[in-house]
Amino acid sequence: MSKNNDELFKNVISHAKEYGFVFQSSEIYDGLSAVYDYGQNGAELKNNIKTYWWKSMVQMHENIVGIDSAIFMHPTTWKASGHVDGFNDPMIDNKDSKKRYRADQLLEDKIARYEKDGKSAKAEQLQEAMDQALKSDDLTGLRDLIVEHEIACPVSGTRNWTDVRQFNLMFSTQIGAIAEESDKIYLRPETAQGIFVNYLNVQKTGRMKIPFGIAQIGKAFRNEVIARQFIMRMREFEQMEMQFFVRPGSEMEWYDYWKQTRLKWHKALGTSPEKYRFHDHTKLAHYANAAVDIEFEFPFGFKEVEGIHSRTDFDLSQHQKFSGKKIQYFDPEINQNYTPYVIETSIGLDRMFLLTMINAFEEQDLSEGDKKDSRTLLRLHPCLAPVKAAIFPLTKKDGLPEKAREIMNSIKLDHNVIYEEKDAIGKRYRRQDAIGTPFCITVDHQSLEDNTVTIRERDSMQQERVAIDKLNQIIAEKVSWKNLLN
Ligand code: GAP
């Protein structure tokens, strides 16, 4: 990470804490690694991202419906899905520091170092060898690469490595009072399986016709060994996933459709297009016949935010096999029964949240001549902003607070607005800029006479005098989902 990017990332993290977006979980007990809580503004921003996704996927598509399945599922689900046997990371321990690392992560760090030092041929060669070893599950090959490229433990500095072993990422617990092996259940590592096991229920009760999709938003859990980069890689996180069921043979057409549709969703937020790119998977997951990541340029490089996977009929066929229930679709157009193929779109809500914060964060120098001034603002899309408008009485007396509260009461049914009377107006503006509030409304003495207020726009800082009864409409136009969902 360059010094500037490193600083930007650190500033975003401290801003997220200072302004009530993200806190370390159980911070008073020194925190829990890779687990985070969302604060008062973070929860609002997160909800708005969810709403944007849900509206665009469910509300805007006649053939997509949403569900909310449980986190706990029958343990056979995970046997059938392949997660019990195949949801592993290749891990290696350093015998001196006793620290455990993901073997591919150590190699990726080395590749990044080669690139930084201008040794691109070496970087390319190592990348190819690593992809090959991962593809063929060659654990000895991964270890050989670590030794060959003289990778040392960042803690002990030694190259005293164990063999590479597979480590399952699922958390398990017991259901009921008696802890026996047969009672072992898992915390879901993806929300997708809750959709697959409900395929028949939804298809029948919703009388869904292929192609159709089932969407859901929910928590997922992974015992990530290497947890870093703030909320990028967490042990408890949230996914927004959609499984789109299609006729076998048409899956590549839908794969392309969803690739373009999802990228459009990202770009509609106003992010500059060069910040995004597609990255085709070299190592396909056990269920996929094609997969691509939508990557965003974070301060620490291009990283995956969302995956689009062509999952074939793997999951439904496996659940049919393990449950003994017929999971098929009768297609009246071709007069045939078949197991549908699936295109999945899967986006990490927390990664989208981080992307949004980084993209919106701006430190502005507003100095004029000798007069030093600056502000930190979040240029959030108004639809995503936690608070849509802040209402300020100019002073705490002369009936201005009462008038401001009256205005607030007339707007709060439609929009999330807040009231603030503490500190000078300038300070109040800065606090709202820092959380991305699109509008600040100031009630002054003139307001009592002619029922007008000043309204200040966040990005331009322009102020305008408007009639109080126009406020609701001004805010509504700016924060309307129509601005994003065309
Ligand atoms: N159902 C497919 C699936 O789960 P994935 O690529 O493992 O695919 C999908 O995960 C998305 O979930 C990723 O693109 C990422 O945004 C998010 N994600 C995965 N692991 C995560 C973690 N440990 N912390 C935060 N987000 C994560």
Short mmCIF file of C-alpha atoms and ligand atoms in Angstrom, two decimals:
data_model
loop_
_atom_site.label_atom_id
_atom_site.label_comp_id
_atom_site.label_asym_id
_atom_site.label_seq_id
_atom_site.Cartn_x
_atom_site.Cartn_y
_atom_site.Cartn_z
CA MET A 1 0.00 0.00 0.00
CA SER A 2 1.43 3.43 -0.89
CA LYS A 3 1.82 5.97 1.94
CA ASN A 4 -1.14 8.01 0.67
CA ASN A 5 -3.39 4.98 0.36
CA ASP A 6 -2.26 3.69 3.73
CA GLU A 7 -3.13 7.04 5.27
CA LEU A 8 -6.49 7.21 3.48
CA PHE A 9 -7.42 3.75 4.74
CA LYS A 10 -6.39 4.60 8.33
CA ASN A 11 -8.36 7.85 8.15
CA VAL A 12 -11.48 6.07 6.92
CA ILE A 13 -11.22 3.53 9.76
CA SER A 14 -10.88 6.21 12.42
CA HIS A 15 -13.63 8.31 10.82
CA ALA A 16 -15.92 5.25 10.86
CA LYS A 17 -15.36 4.95 14.60
CA GLU A 18 -15.45 8.65 15.49
CA TYR A 19 -18.78 9.22 13.72
CA GLY A 20 -20.65 6.12 14.89
CA PHE A 21 -20.38 3.94 11.78
CA VAL A 22 -18.29 0.93 12.87
CA PHE A 23 -16.99 -0.17 16.27
CA GLN A 24 -14.81 -3.10 17.23
CA SER A 25 -17.04 -5.77 18.76
CA SER A 26 -16.91 -5.96 22.59
CA GLU A 27 -14.39 -3.13 22.59
CA ILE A 28 -14.53 -2.65 26.37
CA TYR A 29 -13.03 -6.16 26.64
CA ASP A 30 -10.32 -5.26 24.11
CA GLY A 31 -12.41 -6.45 21.19
CA LEU A 32 -12.91 -9.72 19.36
CA SER A 33 -10.73 -10.23 16.33
CA ALA A 34 -12.44 -9.84 12.94
CA VAL A 35 -15.84 -9.12 14.48
CA TYR A 36 -17.37 -5.64 14.26
CA ASP A 37 -20.49 -3.77 15.36
CA TYR A 38 -22.28 -1.12 13.34
CA GLY A 39 -23.09 2.09 15.21
CA GLN A 40 -25.99 4.49 14.89
CA ASN A 41 -24.94 5.86 11.48
CA GLY A 42 -23.45 2.58 10.26
CA ALA A 43 -26.72 0.72 10.86
CA GLU A 44 -28.61 3.30 8.78
CA LEU A 45 -26.08 3.22 5.94
CA LYS A 46 -26.08 -0.58 5.97
CA ASN A 47 -29.88 -0.68 5.86
CA ASN A 48 -29.90 1.73 2.92
CA ILE A 49 -27.42 -0.45 0.98
CA LYS A 50 -29.67 -3.44 1.71
CA THR A 51 -32.72 -1.53 0.51
CA TYR A 52 -30.96 -0.53 -2.72
CA TRP A 53 -30.02 -4.16 -3.37
CA TRP A 54 -33.45 -5.57 -2.42
CA LYS A 55 -35.34 -3.04 -4.53
CA SER A 56 -33.17 -3.55 -7.58
CA MET A 57 -33.15 -7.35 -7.33
CA VAL A 58 -36.62 -8.18 -5.99
CA GLN A 59 -38.87 -5.18 -6.59
CA MET A 60 -37.53 -4.39 -10.08
CA HIS A 61 -37.65 -7.99 -11.31
CA GLU A 62 -41.07 -9.57 -11.67
CA ASN A 63 -39.50 -13.02 -11.61
CA ILE A 64 -37.40 -12.65 -8.45
CA VAL A 65 -38.76 -13.10 -4.95
CA GLY A 66 -37.07 -12.67 -1.58
CA ILE A 67 -36.91 -14.97 1.43
CA ASP A 68 -35.38 -14.98 4.90
CA SER A 69 -34.15 -18.43 5.88
CA ALA A 70 -32.68 -19.52 9.23
CA ILE A 71 -28.98 -19.44 10.05
CA PHE A 72 -29.13 -22.96 11.51
CA MET A 73 -29.84 -25.66 8.98
CA HIS A 74 -30.01 -29.44 9.05
CA PRO A 75 -26.37 -30.66 9.18
CA THR A 76 -26.88 -32.82 6.10
CA THR A 77 -27.25 -29.57 4.11
CA TRP A 78 -23.53 -28.96 4.48
CA LYS A 79 -22.60 -32.54 3.65
CA ALA A 80 -24.70 -32.27 0.47
CA SER A 81 -23.35 -28.84 -0.49
CA GLY A 82 -19.77 -30.07 -0.19
CA HIS A 83 -18.85 -27.66 2.60
CA VAL A 84 -18.06 -30.35 5.20
CA ASP A 85 -15.47 -31.96 2.93
CA GLY A 86 -14.42 -29.12 0.67
CA PHE A 87 -14.77 -25.71 2.33
CA ASN A 88 -11.14 -25.46 3.35
CA ASP A 89 -8.22 -23.09 3.29
CA PRO A 90 -4.66 -24.42 2.89
CA MET A 91 -2.85 -23.50 6.12
CA ILE A 92 0.79 -23.60 7.14
CA ASP A 93 2.30 -23.06 10.61
CA ASN A 94 5.62 -21.54 11.48
CA LYS A 95 7.21 -23.85 14.07
CA ASP A 96 9.07 -21.03 15.85
CA SER A 97 6.40 -18.36 16.16
CA LYS A 98 3.56 -20.94 16.30
CA LYS A 99 1.65 -18.60 13.99
CA ARG A 100 -0.68 -20.03 11.35
CA TYR A 101 -0.98 -18.57 7.85
CA ARG A 102 -2.95 -19.20 4.70
CA ALA A 103 -0.42 -20.65 2.30
CA ASP A 104 -1.92 -18.89 -0.73
CA GLN A 105 -1.94 -15.58 1.17
CA LEU A 106 1.81 -15.87 1.93
CA LEU A 107 2.42 -16.51 -1.76
CA GLU A 108 0.18 -13.64 -2.83
CA ASP A 109 2.07 -11.28 -0.53
CA LYS A 110 5.31 -12.44 -2.13
CA ILE A 111 3.85 -11.84 -5.61
CA ALA A 112 2.86 -8.32 -4.57
CA ARG A 113 6.40 -7.73 -3.27
CA TYR A 114 7.93 -8.95 -6.54
CA GLU A 115 5.65 -6.59 -8.42
CA LYS A 116 6.55 -3.68 -6.17
CA ASP A 117 10.25 -4.37 -6.75
CA GLY A 118 9.72 -4.38 -10.54
CA LYS A 119 10.26 -8.15 -10.85
CA SER A 120 7.12 -8.76 -12.88
CA ALA A 121 8.40 -11.89 -14.66
CA LYS A 122 9.04 -13.54 -11.30
CA ALA A 123 5.63 -12.39 -10.04
CA GLU A 124 3.91 -13.85 -13.09
CA GLN A 125 5.78 -17.13 -12.84
CA LEU A 126 4.91 -17.53 -9.14
CA GLN A 127 1.27 -16.61 -9.80
CA GLU A 128 1.01 -19.31 -12.46
CA ALA A 129 2.67 -21.96 -10.28
CA MET A 130 0.41 -21.06 -7.33
CA ASP A 131 -2.77 -21.18 -9.47
CA GLN A 132 -1.71 -24.58 -10.76
CA ALA A 133 -1.05 -25.95 -7.26
CA LEU A 134 -4.37 -24.59 -5.95
CA LYS A 135 -6.27 -25.97 -8.93
CA SER A 136 -4.93 -29.46 -8.38
CA ASP A 137 -5.09 -29.30 -4.55
CA ASP A 138 -1.36 -29.88 -4.48
CA LEU A 139 -0.54 -29.01 -0.86
CA THR A 140 3.07 -30.23 -1.11
CA GLY A 141 3.46 -28.06 -4.21
CA LEU A 142 2.26 -24.99 -2.24
CA ARG A 143 4.81 -25.69 0.51
CA ASP A 144 7.58 -26.18 -2.05
CA LEU A 145 6.79 -22.74 -3.52
CA ILE A 146 6.97 -21.13 -0.06
CA VAL A 147 10.38 -22.73 0.51
CA GLU A 148 11.65 -22.07 -3.03
CA HIS A 149 10.76 -18.35 -2.82
CA GLU A 150 12.34 -18.08 0.62
CA ILE A 151 9.23 -16.80 2.35
CA ALA A 152 9.86 -16.16 6.04
CA CYS A 153 7.35 -15.89 8.90
CA PRO A 154 6.63 -12.16 9.44
CA VAL A 155 6.74 -12.73 13.22
CA SER A 156 9.75 -15.02 13.83
CA GLY A 157 11.57 -14.23 10.60
CA THR A 158 12.41 -17.93 10.17
CA ARG A 159 11.55 -20.38 7.40
CA ASN A 160 10.84 -23.28 9.73
CA TRP A 161 7.48 -24.35 8.21
CA THR A 162 5.16 -27.30 8.86
CA ASP A 163 3.41 -29.12 6.01
CA VAL A 164 0.41 -27.39 4.41
CA ARG A 165 -2.89 -28.76 5.76
CA GLN A 166 -6.51 -28.12 4.92
CA PHE A 167 -8.52 -26.24 7.57
CA ASN A 168 -12.33 -26.18 7.47
CA LEU A 169 -13.83 -22.70 7.73
CA MET A 170 -17.22 -23.60 9.20
CA PHE A 171 -18.10 -22.82 12.81
CA SER A 172 -19.92 -25.62 14.58
CA THR A 173 -21.99 -25.81 17.73
CA GLN A 174 -24.42 -28.21 19.41
CA ILE A 175 -28.16 -28.09 19.28
CA GLY A 176 -30.06 -29.10 22.44
CA ALA A 177 -28.63 -29.80 25.87
CA ILE A 178 -26.51 -32.91 25.30
CA ALA A 179 -23.38 -32.49 23.29
CA GLU A 180 -23.07 -35.55 21.12
CA GLU A 181 -21.55 -35.78 17.68
CA SER A 182 -24.97 -36.32 16.11
CA ASP A 183 -26.17 -32.97 17.55
CA LYS A 184 -23.44 -30.99 15.81
CA ILE A 185 -24.74 -28.21 13.62
CA TYR A 186 -23.02 -25.45 11.69
CA LEU A 187 -23.43 -21.70 11.47
CA ARG A 188 -24.09 -21.20 7.76
CA PRO A 189 -21.00 -20.13 5.80
CA GLU A 190 -23.17 -18.78 2.95
CA THR A 191 -26.85 -17.83 2.70
CA ALA A 192 -27.20 -19.61 -0.66
CA GLN A 193 -28.02 -23.03 0.82
CA GLY A 194 -31.08 -21.59 2.58
CA ILE A 195 -32.33 -20.72 -0.90
CA PHE A 196 -31.55 -24.12 -2.44
CA VAL A 197 -33.35 -26.09 0.28
CA ASN A 198 -36.39 -23.83 -0.22
CA TYR A 199 -36.39 -24.09 -4.01
CA LEU A 200 -39.40 -26.41 -4.10
CA ASN A 201 -41.35 -24.46 -1.46
CA VAL A 202 -40.95 -21.16 -3.27
CA GLN A 203 -41.40 -22.53 -6.78
CA LYS A 204 -44.65 -24.25 -5.82
CA THR A 205 -46.20 -21.64 -3.53
CA GLY A 206 -45.17 -18.76 -5.80
CA ARG A 207 -46.06 -20.68 -8.98
CA MET A 208 -42.71 -19.52 -10.32
CA LYS A 209 -41.82 -20.18 -13.95
CA ILE A 210 -38.26 -20.64 -15.10
CA PRO A 211 -36.25 -18.45 -15.41
CA PHE A 212 -36.81 -17.14 -11.88
CA GLY A 213 -34.75 -16.04 -8.92
CA ILE A 214 -34.78 -16.26 -5.13
CA ALA A 215 -32.94 -13.57 -3.19
CA GLN A 216 -32.00 -13.14 0.44
CA ILE A 217 -29.93 -11.01 2.76
CA GLY A 218 -28.47 -12.51 5.90
CA LYS A 219 -25.59 -13.34 8.18
CA ALA A 220 -22.89 -15.83 7.27
CA PHE A 221 -20.04 -17.11 9.42
CA ARG A 222 -16.54 -18.25 8.51
CA ASN A 223 -13.67 -19.09 10.81
CA GLU A 224 -11.25 -16.99 8.78
CA VAL A 225 -7.73 -17.59 10.02
CA ILE A 226 -6.29 -14.51 8.45
CA ALA A 227 -8.60 -11.69 9.34
CA ARG A 228 -7.39 -8.26 8.33
CA GLN A 229 -8.17 -5.04 6.52
CA PHE A 230 -10.93 -3.96 8.87
CA ILE A 231 -14.37 -5.19 7.68
CA MET A 232 -13.02 -6.78 4.47
CA ARG A 233 -12.59 -10.21 5.97
CA MET A 234 -14.74 -10.89 9.01
CA ARG A 235 -15.75 -13.99 10.92
CA GLU A 236 -19.37 -12.86 11.10
CA PHE A 237 -20.57 -10.94 8.07
CA GLU A 238 -23.59 -10.38 5.87
CA GLN A 239 -24.27 -11.51 2.33
CA MET A 240 -26.83 -10.42 -0.26
CA GLU A 241 -27.30 -13.40 -2.53
CA MET A 242 -29.59 -14.31 -5.39
CA GLN A 243 -29.93 -17.70 -7.07
CA PHE A 244 -31.35 -17.50 -10.57
CA PHE A 245 -32.81 -20.81 -11.81
CA VAL A 246 -32.55 -21.36 -15.57
CA ARG A 247 -33.05 -23.98 -18.24
CA PRO A 248 -29.88 -26.11 -18.70
CA GLY A 249 -27.96 -24.87 -21.72
CA SER A 250 -29.03 -21.23 -21.22
CA GLU A 251 -26.76 -20.63 -18.24
CA MET A 252 -23.94 -18.78 -20.05
CA GLU A 253 -26.42 -16.33 -21.52
CA TRP A 254 -27.76 -15.57 -18.03
CA TYR A 255 -24.24 -15.52 -16.59
CA ASP A 256 -23.40 -12.67 -19.00
CA TYR A 257 -26.70 -10.92 -18.24
CA TRP A 258 -26.04 -10.95 -14.49
CA LYS A 259 -22.41 -9.88 -14.90
CA GLN A 260 -23.52 -6.74 -16.75
CA THR A 261 -26.57 -6.11 -14.57
CA ARG A 262 -24.62 -6.29 -11.35
CA LEU A 263 -21.83 -4.03 -12.60
CA LYS A 264 -24.47 -1.50 -13.63
CA TRP A 265 -25.88 -1.62 -10.08
CA HIS A 266 -22.47 -0.66 -8.69
CA LYS A 267 -21.83 2.09 -11.22
CA ALA A 268 -25.26 3.70 -10.74
CA LEU A 269 -23.99 4.96 -7.38
CA GLY A 270 -21.72 7.33 -9.29
CA THR A 271 -18.44 5.52 -8.70
CA SER A 272 -15.90 6.17 -11.43
CA PRO A 273 -15.93 3.18 -13.81
CA GLU A 274 -12.15 2.65 -13.70
CA LYS A 275 -12.46 1.76 -10.02
CA TYR A 276 -14.19 -1.48 -11.03
CA ARG A 277 -13.00 -4.48 -13.01
CA PHE A 278 -13.96 -8.10 -13.64
CA HIS A 279 -11.62 -10.86 -12.54
CA ASP A 280 -12.22 -14.35 -13.90
CA HIS A 281 -11.56 -17.16 -11.42
CA THR A 282 -8.66 -19.44 -12.25
CA LYS A 283 -9.55 -21.90 -9.49
CA LEU A 284 -13.25 -22.66 -9.65
CA ALA A 285 -15.16 -23.56 -6.49
CA HIS A 286 -16.34 -27.15 -6.25
CA TYR A 287 -19.82 -26.18 -7.53
CA ALA A 288 -19.03 -23.81 -10.42
CA ASN A 289 -18.41 -24.10 -14.18
CA ALA A 290 -17.70 -20.37 -14.56
CA ALA A 291 -17.06 -17.63 -12.02
CA VAL A 292 -16.07 -14.01 -12.05
CA ASP A 293 -15.44 -11.44 -9.34
CA ILE A 294 -16.44 -7.82 -9.50
CA GLU A 295 -13.40 -6.14 -8.00
CA PHE A 296 -13.10 -2.62 -6.62
CA GLU A 297 -9.89 -0.66 -6.25
CA PHE A 298 -9.55 -0.36 -2.47
CA PRO A 299 -6.57 1.59 -1.05
CA PHE A 300 -4.87 -1.83 -0.65
CA GLY A 301 -5.46 -2.83 -4.30
CA PHE A 302 -8.20 -4.36 -6.44
CA LYS A 303 -10.22 -6.80 -4.30
CA GLU A 304 -13.39 -8.84 -4.68
CA VAL A 305 -16.68 -7.25 -3.63
CA GLU A 306 -19.07 -9.56 -5.42
CA GLY A 307 -18.98 -12.94 -7.12
CA ILE A 308 -21.09 -14.13 -10.05
CA HIS A 309 -21.05 -17.90 -10.27
CA SER A 310 -22.51 -20.38 -12.71
CA ARG A 311 -23.26 -23.17 -10.20
CA THR A 312 -24.66 -25.69 -12.74
CA ASP A 313 -27.23 -28.08 -11.20
CA PHE A 314 -24.71 -29.07 -8.53
CA ASP A 315 -26.56 -27.87 -5.43
CA LEU A 316 -30.08 -28.94 -6.36
CA SER A 317 -28.83 -32.35 -7.54
CA GLN A 318 -26.88 -32.85 -4.33
CA HIS A 319 -29.89 -31.93 -2.18
CA GLN A 320 -32.03 -34.29 -4.24
CA LYS A 321 -29.50 -37.06 -3.66
CA PHE A 322 -29.08 -36.48 0.09
CA SER A 323 -32.75 -35.76 0.92
CA GLY A 324 -34.30 -38.36 -1.37
CA LYS A 325 -36.84 -35.70 -2.49
CA LYS A 326 -37.38 -35.07 -6.17
CA ILE A 327 -36.14 -31.53 -6.84
CA GLN A 328 -37.03 -30.81 -10.43
CA TYR A 329 -38.95 -28.47 -12.69
CA PHE A 330 -41.49 -29.37 -15.34
CA ASP A 331 -40.97 -26.98 -18.23
CA PRO A 332 -44.26 -26.74 -20.17
CA GLU A 333 -42.55 -24.92 -23.05
CA ILE A 334 -40.42 -27.93 -23.93
CA ASN A 335 -42.56 -30.55 -22.18
CA GLN A 336 -39.62 -31.80 -20.09
CA ASN A 337 -38.58 -32.36 -16.48
CA TYR A 338 -35.12 -31.21 -15.51
CA THR A 339 -32.98 -30.01 -12.63
CA PRO A 340 -32.55 -26.26 -13.18
CA TYR A 341 -29.11 -24.71 -13.57
CA VAL A 342 -28.24 -21.79 -11.35
CA ILE A 343 -26.54 -18.44 -11.79
CA GLU A 344 -25.67 -16.89 -8.45
CA THR A 345 -24.90 -13.28 -7.62
CA SER A 346 -23.29 -12.94 -4.20
CA ILE A 347 -22.19 -9.64 -2.70
CA GLY A 348 -20.70 -9.05 0.73
CA LEU A 349 -22.70 -6.32 2.43
CA ASP A 350 -19.82 -5.34 4.71
CA ARG A 351 -17.42 -5.07 1.76
CA MET A 352 -19.96 -2.93 -0.06
CA PHE A 353 -20.21 -0.79 3.08
CA LEU A 354 -16.43 -0.34 3.20
CA LEU A 355 -16.31 0.45 -0.51
CA THR A 356 -19.03 3.07 -0.02
CA MET A 357 -17.23 4.72 2.89
CA ILE A 358 -13.88 4.80 1.07
CA ASN A 359 -15.45 6.15 -2.08
CA ALA A 360 -17.33 8.88 -0.24
CA PHE A 361 -14.57 10.00 2.11
CA GLU A 362 -13.03 13.35 1.26
CA GLU A 363 -10.85 15.81 3.16
CA GLN A 364 -11.32 19.30 1.69
CA ASP A 365 -9.12 22.30 2.18
CA LEU A 366 -11.37 25.37 2.33
CA SER A 367 -8.67 27.90 3.24
CA GLU A 368 -8.97 31.34 1.74
CA GLY A 369 -5.88 33.52 1.94
CA ASP A 370 -4.65 33.48 5.51
CA LYS A 371 -7.90 32.06 6.80
CA LYS A 372 -7.36 28.35 7.35
CA ASP A 373 -10.37 26.09 7.06
CA SER A 374 -11.09 22.50 6.13
CA ARG A 375 -13.82 19.92 6.30
CA THR A 376 -14.13 16.14 6.13
CA LEU A 377 -17.18 15.01 4.24
CA LEU A 378 -18.81 11.82 3.10
CA ARG A 379 -20.06 12.31 -0.44
CA LEU A 380 -22.58 9.51 -0.02
CA HIS A 381 -25.27 9.07 -2.63
CA PRO A 382 -28.31 10.78 -0.99
CA CYS A 383 -30.26 7.50 -1.15
CA LEU A 384 -27.60 5.87 1.03
CA ALA A 385 -27.00 8.75 3.45
CA PRO A 386 -27.87 7.72 7.05
CA VAL A 387 -29.58 11.06 7.76
CA LYS A 388 -31.40 12.88 4.95
CA ALA A 389 -31.67 16.30 6.58
CA ALA A 390 -30.61 18.02 9.80
CA ILE A 391 -32.78 20.78 11.23
CA PHE A 392 -31.15 23.59 13.19
CA PRO A 393 -32.68 26.51 15.05
CA LEU A 394 -30.26 29.41 14.60
CA THR A 395 -30.41 30.08 18.35
CA LYS A 396 -31.89 28.28 21.35
CA LYS A 397 -34.42 31.04 22.07
CA ASP A 398 -37.15 33.30 20.61
CA GLY A 399 -39.35 30.33 19.65
CA LEU A 400 -36.84 29.05 17.03
CA PRO A 401 -36.42 25.57 18.63
CA GLU A 402 -40.21 25.16 18.68
CA LYS A 403 -40.48 26.13 15.02
CA ALA A 404 -37.61 23.77 14.10
CA ARG A 405 -39.25 20.87 15.95
CA GLU A 406 -42.53 21.59 14.22
CA ILE A 407 -40.74 21.31 10.84
CA MET A 408 -38.98 18.15 11.96
CA ASN A 409 -42.27 16.54 12.97
CA SER A 410 -43.73 17.27 9.55
CA ILE A 411 -40.79 15.61 7.73
CA LYS A 412 -39.85 12.70 9.98
CA LEU A 413 -42.66 10.44 8.80
CA ASP A 414 -41.14 10.38 5.32
CA HIS A 415 -37.42 10.80 5.93
CA ASN A 416 -34.81 10.13 8.57
CA VAL A 417 -34.10 13.63 9.92
CA ILE A 418 -32.38 14.89 13.04
CA TYR A 419 -32.63 18.00 15.20
CA GLU A 420 -29.54 19.78 16.52
CA GLU A 421 -29.24 23.00 18.52
CA LYS A 422 -25.80 22.66 20.15
CA ASP A 423 -22.78 24.72 18.97
CA ALA A 424 -22.45 27.38 16.29
CA ILE A 425 -24.10 26.72 12.92
CA GLY A 426 -20.72 26.24 11.20
CA LYS A 427 -19.81 23.43 13.60
CA ARG A 428 -23.20 21.81 13.12
CA TYR A 429 -22.70 21.89 9.31
CA ARG A 430 -19.31 20.18 9.69
CA ARG A 431 -20.76 17.39 11.83
CA GLN A 432 -23.42 16.68 9.20
CA ASP A 433 -20.88 16.82 6.36
CA ALA A 434 -18.88 14.19 8.22
CA ILE A 435 -21.78 11.74 8.22
CA GLY A 436 -22.89 12.57 4.68
CA THR A 437 -26.19 14.38 5.38
CA PRO A 438 -27.32 15.88 2.03
CA PHE A 439 -29.28 18.81 3.52
CA CYS A 440 -29.04 21.15 6.51
CA ILE A 441 -32.08 23.29 7.22
CA THR A 442 -31.72 26.40 9.34
CA VAL A 443 -34.64 28.09 11.08
CA ASP A 444 -34.02 31.78 11.79
CA HIS A 445 -36.06 34.81 12.84
CA GLN A 446 -37.33 35.39 9.31
CA SER A 447 -38.78 31.86 9.40
CA LEU A 448 -41.22 33.01 12.11
CA GLU A 449 -42.41 35.85 9.90
CA ASP A 450 -42.67 34.32 6.42
CA ASN A 451 -42.46 30.53 6.88
CA THR A 452 -39.22 30.16 4.94
CA VAL A 453 -35.91 28.54 5.94
CA THR A 454 -32.43 28.26 4.46
CA ILE A 455 -31.49 24.92 3.02
CA ARG A 456 -27.80 24.09 2.50
CA GLU A 457 -26.64 21.39 0.12
CA ARG A 458 -23.74 19.22 1.36
CA ASP A 459 -21.44 19.03 -1.66
CA SER A 460 -21.76 22.57 -3.05
CA MET A 461 -22.37 24.17 0.37
CA GLN A 462 -24.81 26.44 -1.51
CA GLN A 463 -27.65 27.91 0.55
CA GLU A 464 -31.08 28.79 -0.69
CA ARG A 465 -34.13 30.31 0.97
CA VAL A 466 -37.20 28.14 0.45
CA ALA A 467 -40.77 27.88 1.72
CA ILE A 468 -41.20 25.40 4.59
CA ASP A 469 -43.99 23.62 2.78
CA LYS A 470 -41.60 22.83 -0.12
CA LEU A 471 -39.05 21.05 2.10
CA ASN A 472 -40.57 17.61 1.97
CA GLN A 473 -40.64 17.66 -1.82
CA ILE A 474 -37.06 18.98 -2.14
CA ILE A 475 -35.75 16.19 0.07
CA ALA A 476 -37.95 13.56 -1.59
CA GLU A 477 -36.62 14.41 -5.05
CA LYS A 478 -33.03 14.12 -3.93
CA VAL A 479 -33.38 10.85 -2.03
CA SER A 480 -35.85 9.12 -4.33
CA TRP A 481 -34.87 5.54 -5.27
CA LYS A 482 -35.87 6.51 -8.82
CA ASN A 483 -32.47 8.23 -9.04
CA LEU A 484 -30.81 4.81 -8.78
CA LEU A 485 -33.27 2.32 -10.17
CA ASN A 486 -33.88 3.28 -13.77
N1 GAP B 1 -22.50 -18.27 -2.09
C1 GAP B 1 -21.27 -18.00 -2.73
C2 GAP B 1 -20.30 -17.40 -1.83
O1 GAP B 1 -20.49 -17.37 -0.63
P1 GAP B 1 -17.97 -16.20 -1.76
O2 GAP B 1 -17.12 -15.66 -2.89
O3 GAP B 1 -17.32 -17.12 -0.79
O4 GAP B 1 -19.21 -16.89 -2.48
C3 GAP B 1 -19.40 -14.02 -1.62
O5 GAP B 1 -18.61 -14.98 -0.96
C4 GAP B 1 -19.09 -12.62 -1.11
O6 GAP B 1 -19.19 -12.59 0.31
C5 GAP B 1 -17.67 -12.15 -1.43
O7 GAP B 1 -17.60 -11.55 -2.70
C6 GAP B 1 -17.42 -11.14 -0.32
O8 GAP B 1 -17.92 -9.86 -0.68
C7 GAP B 1 -18.24 -11.67 0.83
N2 GAP B 1 -17.39 -12.36 1.83
C8 GAP B 1 -16.92 -13.62 1.77
N3 GAP B 1 -16.19 -13.91 2.86
C9 GAP B 1 -16.21 -12.80 3.63
C10 GAP B 1 -15.66 -12.46 4.90
N4 GAP B 1 -14.95 -13.32 5.61
N5 GAP B 1 -15.89 -11.22 5.40
C11 GAP B 1 -16.63 -10.32 4.69
N6 GAP B 1 -17.18 -10.58 3.50
C12 GAP B 1 -16.98 -11.80 2.97
#
